[in-house]
PDB file of C-alpha atoms in Angstrom:
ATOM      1  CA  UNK A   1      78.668   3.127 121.075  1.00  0.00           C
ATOM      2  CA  UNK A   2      75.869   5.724 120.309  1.00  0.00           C
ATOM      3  CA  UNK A   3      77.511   7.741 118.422  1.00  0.00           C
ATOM      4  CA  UNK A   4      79.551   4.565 116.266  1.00  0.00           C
ATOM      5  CA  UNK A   5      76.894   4.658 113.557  1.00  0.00           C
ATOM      6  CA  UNK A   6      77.923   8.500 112.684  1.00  0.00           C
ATOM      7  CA  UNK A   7      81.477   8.113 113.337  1.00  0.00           C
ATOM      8  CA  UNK A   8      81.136   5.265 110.848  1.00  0.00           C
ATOM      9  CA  UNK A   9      79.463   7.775 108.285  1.00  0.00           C
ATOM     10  CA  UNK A  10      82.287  10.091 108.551  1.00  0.00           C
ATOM     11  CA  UNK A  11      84.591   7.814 108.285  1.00  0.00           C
ATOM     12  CA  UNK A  12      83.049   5.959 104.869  1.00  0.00           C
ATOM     13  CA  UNK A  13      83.008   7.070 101.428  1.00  0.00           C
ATOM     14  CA  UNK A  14      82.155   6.084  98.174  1.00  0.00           C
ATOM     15  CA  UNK A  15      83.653   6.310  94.515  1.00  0.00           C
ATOM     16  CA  UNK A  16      81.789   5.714  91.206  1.00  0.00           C
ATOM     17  CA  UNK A  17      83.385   3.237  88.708  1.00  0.00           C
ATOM     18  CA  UNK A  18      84.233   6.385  86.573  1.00  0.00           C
ATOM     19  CA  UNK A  19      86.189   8.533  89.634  1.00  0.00           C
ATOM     20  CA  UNK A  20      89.389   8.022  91.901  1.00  0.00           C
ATOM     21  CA  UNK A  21      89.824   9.759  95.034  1.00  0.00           C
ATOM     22  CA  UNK A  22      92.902  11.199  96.120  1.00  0.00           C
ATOM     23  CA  UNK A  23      93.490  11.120  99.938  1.00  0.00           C
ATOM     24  CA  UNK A  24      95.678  13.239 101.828  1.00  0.00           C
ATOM     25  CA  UNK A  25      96.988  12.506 105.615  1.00  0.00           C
ATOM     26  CA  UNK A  26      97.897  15.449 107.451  1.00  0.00           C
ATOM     27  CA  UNK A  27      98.762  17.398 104.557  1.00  0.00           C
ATOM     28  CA  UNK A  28     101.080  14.157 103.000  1.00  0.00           C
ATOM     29  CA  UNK A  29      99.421  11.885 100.093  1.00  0.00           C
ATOM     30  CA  UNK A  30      98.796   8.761 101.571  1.00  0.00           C
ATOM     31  CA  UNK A  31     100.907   5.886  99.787  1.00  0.00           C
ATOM     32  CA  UNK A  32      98.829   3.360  97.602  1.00  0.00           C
ATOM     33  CA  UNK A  33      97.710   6.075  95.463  1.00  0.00           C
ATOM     34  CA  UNK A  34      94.596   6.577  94.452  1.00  0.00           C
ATOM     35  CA  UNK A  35      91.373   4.871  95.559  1.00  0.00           C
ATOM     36  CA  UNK A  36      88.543   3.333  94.179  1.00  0.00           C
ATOM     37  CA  UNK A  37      86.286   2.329  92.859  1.00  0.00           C
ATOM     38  CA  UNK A  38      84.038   1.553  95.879  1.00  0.00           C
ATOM     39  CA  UNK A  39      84.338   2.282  99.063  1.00  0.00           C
ATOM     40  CA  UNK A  40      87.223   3.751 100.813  1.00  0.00           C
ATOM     41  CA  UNK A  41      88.422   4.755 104.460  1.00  0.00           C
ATOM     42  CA  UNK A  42      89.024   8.156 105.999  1.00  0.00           C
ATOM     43  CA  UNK A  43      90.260   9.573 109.550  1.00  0.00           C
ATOM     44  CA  UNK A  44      88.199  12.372 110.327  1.00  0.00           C
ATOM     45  CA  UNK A  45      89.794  15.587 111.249  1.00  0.00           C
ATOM     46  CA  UNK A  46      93.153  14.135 109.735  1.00  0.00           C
ATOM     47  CA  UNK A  47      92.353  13.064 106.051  1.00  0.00           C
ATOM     48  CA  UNK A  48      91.367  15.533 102.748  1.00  0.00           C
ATOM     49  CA  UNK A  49      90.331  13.719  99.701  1.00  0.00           C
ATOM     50  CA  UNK A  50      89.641  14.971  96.504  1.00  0.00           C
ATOM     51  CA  UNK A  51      87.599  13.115  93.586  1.00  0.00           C
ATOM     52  CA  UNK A  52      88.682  13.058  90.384  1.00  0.00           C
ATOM     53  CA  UNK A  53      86.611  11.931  87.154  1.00  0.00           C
ATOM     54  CA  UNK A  54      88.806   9.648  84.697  1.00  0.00           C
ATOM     55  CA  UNK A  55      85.832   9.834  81.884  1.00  0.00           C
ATOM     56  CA  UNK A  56      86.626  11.970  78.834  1.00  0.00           C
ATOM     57  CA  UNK A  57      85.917  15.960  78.957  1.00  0.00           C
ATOM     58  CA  UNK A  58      85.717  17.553  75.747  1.00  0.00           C
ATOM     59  CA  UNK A  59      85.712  21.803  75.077  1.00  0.00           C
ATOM     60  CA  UNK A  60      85.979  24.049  72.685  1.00  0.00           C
ATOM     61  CA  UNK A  61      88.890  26.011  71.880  1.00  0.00           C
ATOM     62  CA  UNK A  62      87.659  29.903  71.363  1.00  0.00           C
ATOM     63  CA  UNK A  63      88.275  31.622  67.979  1.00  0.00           C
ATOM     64  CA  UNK A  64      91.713  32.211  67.954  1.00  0.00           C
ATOM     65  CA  UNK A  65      92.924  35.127  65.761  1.00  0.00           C
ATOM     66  CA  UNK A  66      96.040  33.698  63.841  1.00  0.00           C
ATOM     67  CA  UNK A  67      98.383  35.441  61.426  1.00  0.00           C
ATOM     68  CA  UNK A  68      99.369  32.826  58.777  1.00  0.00           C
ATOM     69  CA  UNK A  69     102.977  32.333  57.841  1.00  0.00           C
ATOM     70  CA  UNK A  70     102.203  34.398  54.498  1.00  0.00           C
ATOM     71  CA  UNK A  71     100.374  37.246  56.612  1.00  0.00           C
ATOM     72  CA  UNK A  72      97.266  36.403  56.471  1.00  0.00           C
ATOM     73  CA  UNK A  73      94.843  36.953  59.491  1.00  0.00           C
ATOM     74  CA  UNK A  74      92.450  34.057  60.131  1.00  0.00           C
ATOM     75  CA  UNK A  75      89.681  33.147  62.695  1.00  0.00           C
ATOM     76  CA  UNK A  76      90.358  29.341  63.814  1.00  0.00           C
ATOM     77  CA  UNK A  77      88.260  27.137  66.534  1.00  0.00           C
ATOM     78  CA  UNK A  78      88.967  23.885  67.486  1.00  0.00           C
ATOM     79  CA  UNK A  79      87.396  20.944  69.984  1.00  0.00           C
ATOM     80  CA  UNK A  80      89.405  19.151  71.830  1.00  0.00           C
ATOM     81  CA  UNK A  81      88.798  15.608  73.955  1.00  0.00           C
ATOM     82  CA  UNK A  82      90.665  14.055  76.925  1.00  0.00           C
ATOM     83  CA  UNK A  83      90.610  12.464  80.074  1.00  0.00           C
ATOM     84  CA  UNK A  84      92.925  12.154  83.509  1.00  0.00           C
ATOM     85  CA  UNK A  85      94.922   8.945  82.969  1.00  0.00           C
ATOM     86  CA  UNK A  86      96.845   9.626  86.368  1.00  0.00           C
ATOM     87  CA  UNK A  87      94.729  11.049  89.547  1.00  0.00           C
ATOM     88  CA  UNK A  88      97.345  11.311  91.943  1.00  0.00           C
ATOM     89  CA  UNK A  89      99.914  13.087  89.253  1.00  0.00           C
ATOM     90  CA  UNK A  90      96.849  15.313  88.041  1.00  0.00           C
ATOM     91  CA  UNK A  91      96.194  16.399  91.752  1.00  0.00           C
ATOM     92  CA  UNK A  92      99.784  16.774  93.040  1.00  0.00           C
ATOM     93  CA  UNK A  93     101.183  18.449  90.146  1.00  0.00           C
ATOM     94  CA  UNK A  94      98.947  20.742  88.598  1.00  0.00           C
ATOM     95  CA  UNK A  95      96.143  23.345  90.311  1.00  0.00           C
ATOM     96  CA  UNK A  96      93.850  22.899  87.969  1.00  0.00           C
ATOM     97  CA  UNK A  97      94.309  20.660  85.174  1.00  0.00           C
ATOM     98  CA  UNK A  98      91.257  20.981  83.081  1.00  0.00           C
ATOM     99  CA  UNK A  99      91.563  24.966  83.310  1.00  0.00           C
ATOM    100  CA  UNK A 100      95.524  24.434  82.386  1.00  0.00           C
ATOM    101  CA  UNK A 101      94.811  22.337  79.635  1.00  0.00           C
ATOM    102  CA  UNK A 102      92.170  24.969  78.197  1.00  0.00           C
ATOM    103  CA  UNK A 103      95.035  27.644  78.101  1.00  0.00           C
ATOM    104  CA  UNK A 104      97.459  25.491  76.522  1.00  0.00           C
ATOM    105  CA  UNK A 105      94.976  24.357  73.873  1.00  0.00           C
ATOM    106  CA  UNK A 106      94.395  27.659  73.039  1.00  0.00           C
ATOM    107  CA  UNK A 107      98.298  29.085  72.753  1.00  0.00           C
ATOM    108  CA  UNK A 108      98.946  25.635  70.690  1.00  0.00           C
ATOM    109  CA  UNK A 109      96.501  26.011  68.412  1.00  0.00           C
ATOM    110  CA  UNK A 110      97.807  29.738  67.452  1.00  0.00           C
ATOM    111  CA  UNK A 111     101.490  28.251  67.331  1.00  0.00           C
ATOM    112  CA  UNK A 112     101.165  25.400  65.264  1.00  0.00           C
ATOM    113  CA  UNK A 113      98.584  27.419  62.483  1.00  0.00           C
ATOM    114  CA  UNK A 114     101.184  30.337  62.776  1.00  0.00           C
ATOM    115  CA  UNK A 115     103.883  28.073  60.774  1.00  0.00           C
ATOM    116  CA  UNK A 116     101.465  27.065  58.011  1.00  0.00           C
ATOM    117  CA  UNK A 117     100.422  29.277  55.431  1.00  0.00           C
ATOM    118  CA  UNK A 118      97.068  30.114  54.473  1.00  0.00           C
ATOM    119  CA  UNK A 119      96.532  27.249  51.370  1.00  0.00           C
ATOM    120  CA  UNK A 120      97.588  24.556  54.432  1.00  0.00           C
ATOM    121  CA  UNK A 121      95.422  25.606  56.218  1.00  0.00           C
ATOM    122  CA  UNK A 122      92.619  25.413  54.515  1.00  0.00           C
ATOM    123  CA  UNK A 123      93.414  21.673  52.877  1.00  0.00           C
ATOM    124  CA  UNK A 124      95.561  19.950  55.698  1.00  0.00           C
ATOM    125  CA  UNK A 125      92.773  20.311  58.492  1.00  0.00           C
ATOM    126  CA  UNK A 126      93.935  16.557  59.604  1.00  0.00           C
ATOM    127  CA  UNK A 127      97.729  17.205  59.375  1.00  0.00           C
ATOM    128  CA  UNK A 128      97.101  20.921  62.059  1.00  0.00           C
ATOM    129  CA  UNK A 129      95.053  18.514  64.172  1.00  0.00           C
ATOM    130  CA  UNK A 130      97.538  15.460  64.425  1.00  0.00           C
ATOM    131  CA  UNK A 131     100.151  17.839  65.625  1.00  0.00           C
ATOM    132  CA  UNK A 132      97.945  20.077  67.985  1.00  0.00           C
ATOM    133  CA  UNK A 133      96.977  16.358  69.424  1.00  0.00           C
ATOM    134  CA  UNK A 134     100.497  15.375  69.741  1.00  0.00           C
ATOM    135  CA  UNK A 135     102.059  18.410  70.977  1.00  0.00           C
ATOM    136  CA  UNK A 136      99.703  18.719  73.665  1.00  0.00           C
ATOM    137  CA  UNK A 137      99.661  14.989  74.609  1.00  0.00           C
ATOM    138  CA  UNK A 138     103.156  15.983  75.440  1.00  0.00           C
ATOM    139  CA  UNK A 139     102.939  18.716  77.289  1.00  0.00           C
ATOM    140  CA  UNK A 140     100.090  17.614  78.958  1.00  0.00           C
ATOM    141  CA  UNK A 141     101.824  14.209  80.580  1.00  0.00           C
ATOM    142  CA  UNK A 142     103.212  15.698  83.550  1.00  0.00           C
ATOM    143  CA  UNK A 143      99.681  16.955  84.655  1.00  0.00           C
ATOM    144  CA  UNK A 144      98.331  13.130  84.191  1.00  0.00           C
ATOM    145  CA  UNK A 145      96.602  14.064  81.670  1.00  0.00           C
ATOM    146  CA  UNK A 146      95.843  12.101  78.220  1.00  0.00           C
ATOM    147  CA  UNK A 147      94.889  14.326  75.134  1.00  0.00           C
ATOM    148  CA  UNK A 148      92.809  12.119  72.835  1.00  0.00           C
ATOM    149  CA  UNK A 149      91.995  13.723  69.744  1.00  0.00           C
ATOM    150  CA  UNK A 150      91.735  17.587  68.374  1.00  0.00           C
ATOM    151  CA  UNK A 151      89.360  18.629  65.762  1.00  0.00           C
ATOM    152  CA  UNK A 152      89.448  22.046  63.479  1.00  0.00           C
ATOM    153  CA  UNK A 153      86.069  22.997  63.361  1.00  0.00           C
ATOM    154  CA  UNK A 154      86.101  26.329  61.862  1.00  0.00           C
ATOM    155  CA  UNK A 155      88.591  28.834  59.820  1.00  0.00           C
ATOM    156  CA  UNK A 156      86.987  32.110  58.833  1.00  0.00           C
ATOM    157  CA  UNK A 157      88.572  34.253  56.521  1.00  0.00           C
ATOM    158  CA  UNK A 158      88.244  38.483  56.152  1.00  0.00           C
ATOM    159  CA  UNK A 159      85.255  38.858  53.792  1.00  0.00           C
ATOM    160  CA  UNK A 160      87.578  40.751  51.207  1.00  0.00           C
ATOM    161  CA  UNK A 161      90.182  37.403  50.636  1.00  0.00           C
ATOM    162  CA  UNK A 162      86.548  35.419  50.191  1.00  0.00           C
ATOM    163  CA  UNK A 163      85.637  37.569  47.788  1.00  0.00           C
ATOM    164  CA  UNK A 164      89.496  37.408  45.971  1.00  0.00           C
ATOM    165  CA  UNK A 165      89.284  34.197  46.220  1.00  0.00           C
ATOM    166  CA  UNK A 166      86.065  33.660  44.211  1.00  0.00           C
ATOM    167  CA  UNK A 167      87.153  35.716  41.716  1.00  0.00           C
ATOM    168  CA  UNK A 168      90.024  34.184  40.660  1.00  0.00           C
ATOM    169  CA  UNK A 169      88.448  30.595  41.351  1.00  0.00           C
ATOM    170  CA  UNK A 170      85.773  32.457  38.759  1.00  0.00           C
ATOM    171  CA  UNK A 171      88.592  32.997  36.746  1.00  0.00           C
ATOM    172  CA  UNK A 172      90.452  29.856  36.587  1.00  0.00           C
ATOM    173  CA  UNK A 173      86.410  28.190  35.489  1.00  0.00           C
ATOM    174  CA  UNK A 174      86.349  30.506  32.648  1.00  0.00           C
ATOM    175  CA  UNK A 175      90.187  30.213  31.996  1.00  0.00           C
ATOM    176  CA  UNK A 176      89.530  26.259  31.808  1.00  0.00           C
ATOM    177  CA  UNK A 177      85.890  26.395  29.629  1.00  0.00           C
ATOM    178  CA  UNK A 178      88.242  28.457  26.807  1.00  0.00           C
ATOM    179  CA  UNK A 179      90.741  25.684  26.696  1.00  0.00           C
ATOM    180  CA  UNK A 180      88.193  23.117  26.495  1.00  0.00           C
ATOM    181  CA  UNK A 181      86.713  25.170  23.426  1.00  0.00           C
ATOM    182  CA  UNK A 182      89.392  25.584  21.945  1.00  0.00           C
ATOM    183  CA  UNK A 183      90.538  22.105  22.070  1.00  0.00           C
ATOM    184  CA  UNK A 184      87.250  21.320  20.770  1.00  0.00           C
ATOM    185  CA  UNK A 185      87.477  23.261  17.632  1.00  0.00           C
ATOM    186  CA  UNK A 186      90.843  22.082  17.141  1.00  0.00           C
ATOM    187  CA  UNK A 187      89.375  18.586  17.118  1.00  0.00           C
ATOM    188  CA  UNK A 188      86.467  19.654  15.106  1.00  0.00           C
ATOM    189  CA  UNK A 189      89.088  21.131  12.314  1.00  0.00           C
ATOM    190  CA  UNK A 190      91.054  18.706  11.845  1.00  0.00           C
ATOM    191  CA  UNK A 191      87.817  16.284  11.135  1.00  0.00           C
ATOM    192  CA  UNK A 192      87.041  18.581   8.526  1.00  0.00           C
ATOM    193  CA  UNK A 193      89.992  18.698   6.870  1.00  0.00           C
ATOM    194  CA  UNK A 194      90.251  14.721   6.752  1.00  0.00           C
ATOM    195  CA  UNK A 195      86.725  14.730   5.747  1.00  0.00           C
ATOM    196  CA  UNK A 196      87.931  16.985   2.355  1.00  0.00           C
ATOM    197  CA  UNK A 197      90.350  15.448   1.948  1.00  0.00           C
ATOM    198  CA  UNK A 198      88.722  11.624   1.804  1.00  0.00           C
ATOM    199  CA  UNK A 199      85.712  14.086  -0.579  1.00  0.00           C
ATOM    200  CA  UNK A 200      88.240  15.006  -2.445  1.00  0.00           C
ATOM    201  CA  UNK A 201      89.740  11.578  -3.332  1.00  0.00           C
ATOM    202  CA  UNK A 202      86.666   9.905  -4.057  1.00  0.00           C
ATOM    203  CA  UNK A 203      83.990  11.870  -6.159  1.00  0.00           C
ATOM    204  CA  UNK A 204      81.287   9.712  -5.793  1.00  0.00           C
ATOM    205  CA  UNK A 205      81.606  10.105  -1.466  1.00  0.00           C
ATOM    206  CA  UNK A 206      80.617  14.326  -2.007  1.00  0.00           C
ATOM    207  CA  UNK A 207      77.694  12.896  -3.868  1.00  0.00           C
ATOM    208  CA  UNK A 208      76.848  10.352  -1.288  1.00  0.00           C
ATOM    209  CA  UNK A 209      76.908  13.587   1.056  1.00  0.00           C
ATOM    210  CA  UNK A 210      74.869  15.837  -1.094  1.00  0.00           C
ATOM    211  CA  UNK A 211      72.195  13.532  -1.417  1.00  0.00           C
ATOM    212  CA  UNK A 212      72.470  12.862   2.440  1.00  0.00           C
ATOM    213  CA  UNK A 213      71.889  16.699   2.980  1.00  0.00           C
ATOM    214  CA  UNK A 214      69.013  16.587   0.646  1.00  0.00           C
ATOM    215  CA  UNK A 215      66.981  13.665   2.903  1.00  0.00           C
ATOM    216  CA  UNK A 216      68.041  15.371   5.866  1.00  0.00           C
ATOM    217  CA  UNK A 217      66.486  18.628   5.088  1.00  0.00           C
ATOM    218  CA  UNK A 218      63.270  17.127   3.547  1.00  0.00           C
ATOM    219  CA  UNK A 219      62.718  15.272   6.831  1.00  0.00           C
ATOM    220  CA  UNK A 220      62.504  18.528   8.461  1.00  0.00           C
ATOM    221  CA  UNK A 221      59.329  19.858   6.450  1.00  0.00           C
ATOM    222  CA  UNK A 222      60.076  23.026   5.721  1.00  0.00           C
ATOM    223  CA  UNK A 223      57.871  24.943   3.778  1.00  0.00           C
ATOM    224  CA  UNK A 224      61.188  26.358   1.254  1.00  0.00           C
ATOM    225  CA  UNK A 225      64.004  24.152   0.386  1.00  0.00           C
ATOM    226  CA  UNK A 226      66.686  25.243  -0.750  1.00  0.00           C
ATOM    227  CA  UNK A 227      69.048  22.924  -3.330  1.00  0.00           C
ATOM    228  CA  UNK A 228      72.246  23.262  -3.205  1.00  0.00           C
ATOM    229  CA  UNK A 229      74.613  23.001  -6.655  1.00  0.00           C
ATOM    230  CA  UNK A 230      77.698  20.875  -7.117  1.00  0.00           C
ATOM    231  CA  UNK A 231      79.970  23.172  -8.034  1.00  0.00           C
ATOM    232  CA  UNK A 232      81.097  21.434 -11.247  1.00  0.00           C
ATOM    233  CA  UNK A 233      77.670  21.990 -12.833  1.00  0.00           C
ATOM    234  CA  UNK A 234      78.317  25.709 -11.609  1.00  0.00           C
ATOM    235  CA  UNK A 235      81.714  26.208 -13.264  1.00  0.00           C
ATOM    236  CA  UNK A 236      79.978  24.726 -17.036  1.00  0.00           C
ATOM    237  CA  UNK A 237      77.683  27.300 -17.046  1.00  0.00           C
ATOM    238  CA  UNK A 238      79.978  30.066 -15.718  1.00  0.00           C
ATOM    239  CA  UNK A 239      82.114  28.811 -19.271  1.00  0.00           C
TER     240      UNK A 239
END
């Protein structure tokens, strides 16, 4: 009887809302799988539990040197969230499943980017981090694990393709402003010519113009003005 209150303390344990435990009797998992939350019973001397936390772990995937499927060497990182859907599967069929899930993160992240090349990459961040997600949800379901959601955080490219590729994005800017010019004089051309040729057709619209030009360049107050001649008046004295 004295010694009932710390056999009693041996014997009880506890489990957060947020953890199972995973007991083991004489080296066999005991059936029921596992417990909690709340408390839980244990035979000293005879029982081994082990806790396990169901809430979701995230970590980052280190900087994984890839070579792109058009030979291109890139510098990739990634984050990656999930949780243990299964403690008894997570415990009994894996050693560590958080460290296993690290590696395989890693090694899937350089074998998915290794298919793409380097312009996929760069625009179909969503696309490389649907399949990473799936691919290791897959693998990952024998350990009792769930894979939630992968994120590319990062791709780093050798400082000499940055620098090619602002040049010719330089390139293509200038490439485009010359079209755009020339499009413009092409516009502006043609709206001459349609403008001679209305001038040309009505006599009376060139002198609308040339006194137009005249008010114009009197409201500018220049000191000299100069007057400009119709040319008829030009070709009577040139007779």
């Amino acid at each position: 009887m004295i010694t009932l209150p710390f056999s009693l303390c041996l014997c009880i344990k506890v489990v957060q809302e947020y953890e199972r435990a995973v007991i083991f009797r004489l080296g066999r998992l005991l059936p029921g799988g596992a417990k909690g939350p709340g408390l839980f019973f244990i035979l000293p001397c005879m029982d081994s539990y082990t806790k396990v936390d169901l809430r979701t772990v995230s970590f980052d995937v280190p900087p994984q040197e890839v070579l792109s499927k058009d030979s291109v060497t890139v510098a990739v990182d990634a984050v990656v969230y999930y949780r243990v859907q299964n403690a008894t599967i997570s415990v009994t069929n894996v050693e560590d499943a958080a460290r296993s899930t690290r590696l395989l993160s890693a090694t899937t992240l350089r074998n998915v980017l290794g298919t793409k090349n380097l312009s996929e990459i760069l625009s179909e961040r969503e696309n490389i981090s649907n399949t990473m997600q799936a691919n290791l949800d897959e693998a990952t379901d024998p350990w009792g694990v769930k894979v939630e959601r992968v994120e590319i955080k990062d791709v780093r490219l050798p400082v000499q393709l940055q620098r090619a590729m602002a040049a010719e994005a330089e390139a293509a800017r200038e490439a485009r402003a010359k079209v755009i010019a020339a499009e413009g004089e092409q516009k502006a051309s043609r709206a001459l010519k349609e403008a001679a040729e209305v001038m040309q057709d009505s006599p009376s619209a060139l002198q609308l113009r040339y006194l137009q030009t005249l008010n114009t360049i009197s409201a500018e107050k220049n000191s000299t003005i100069i007057f400009p001649l119709p040319i008829d008046l030009v070709k009577n004295f040139l007779k």
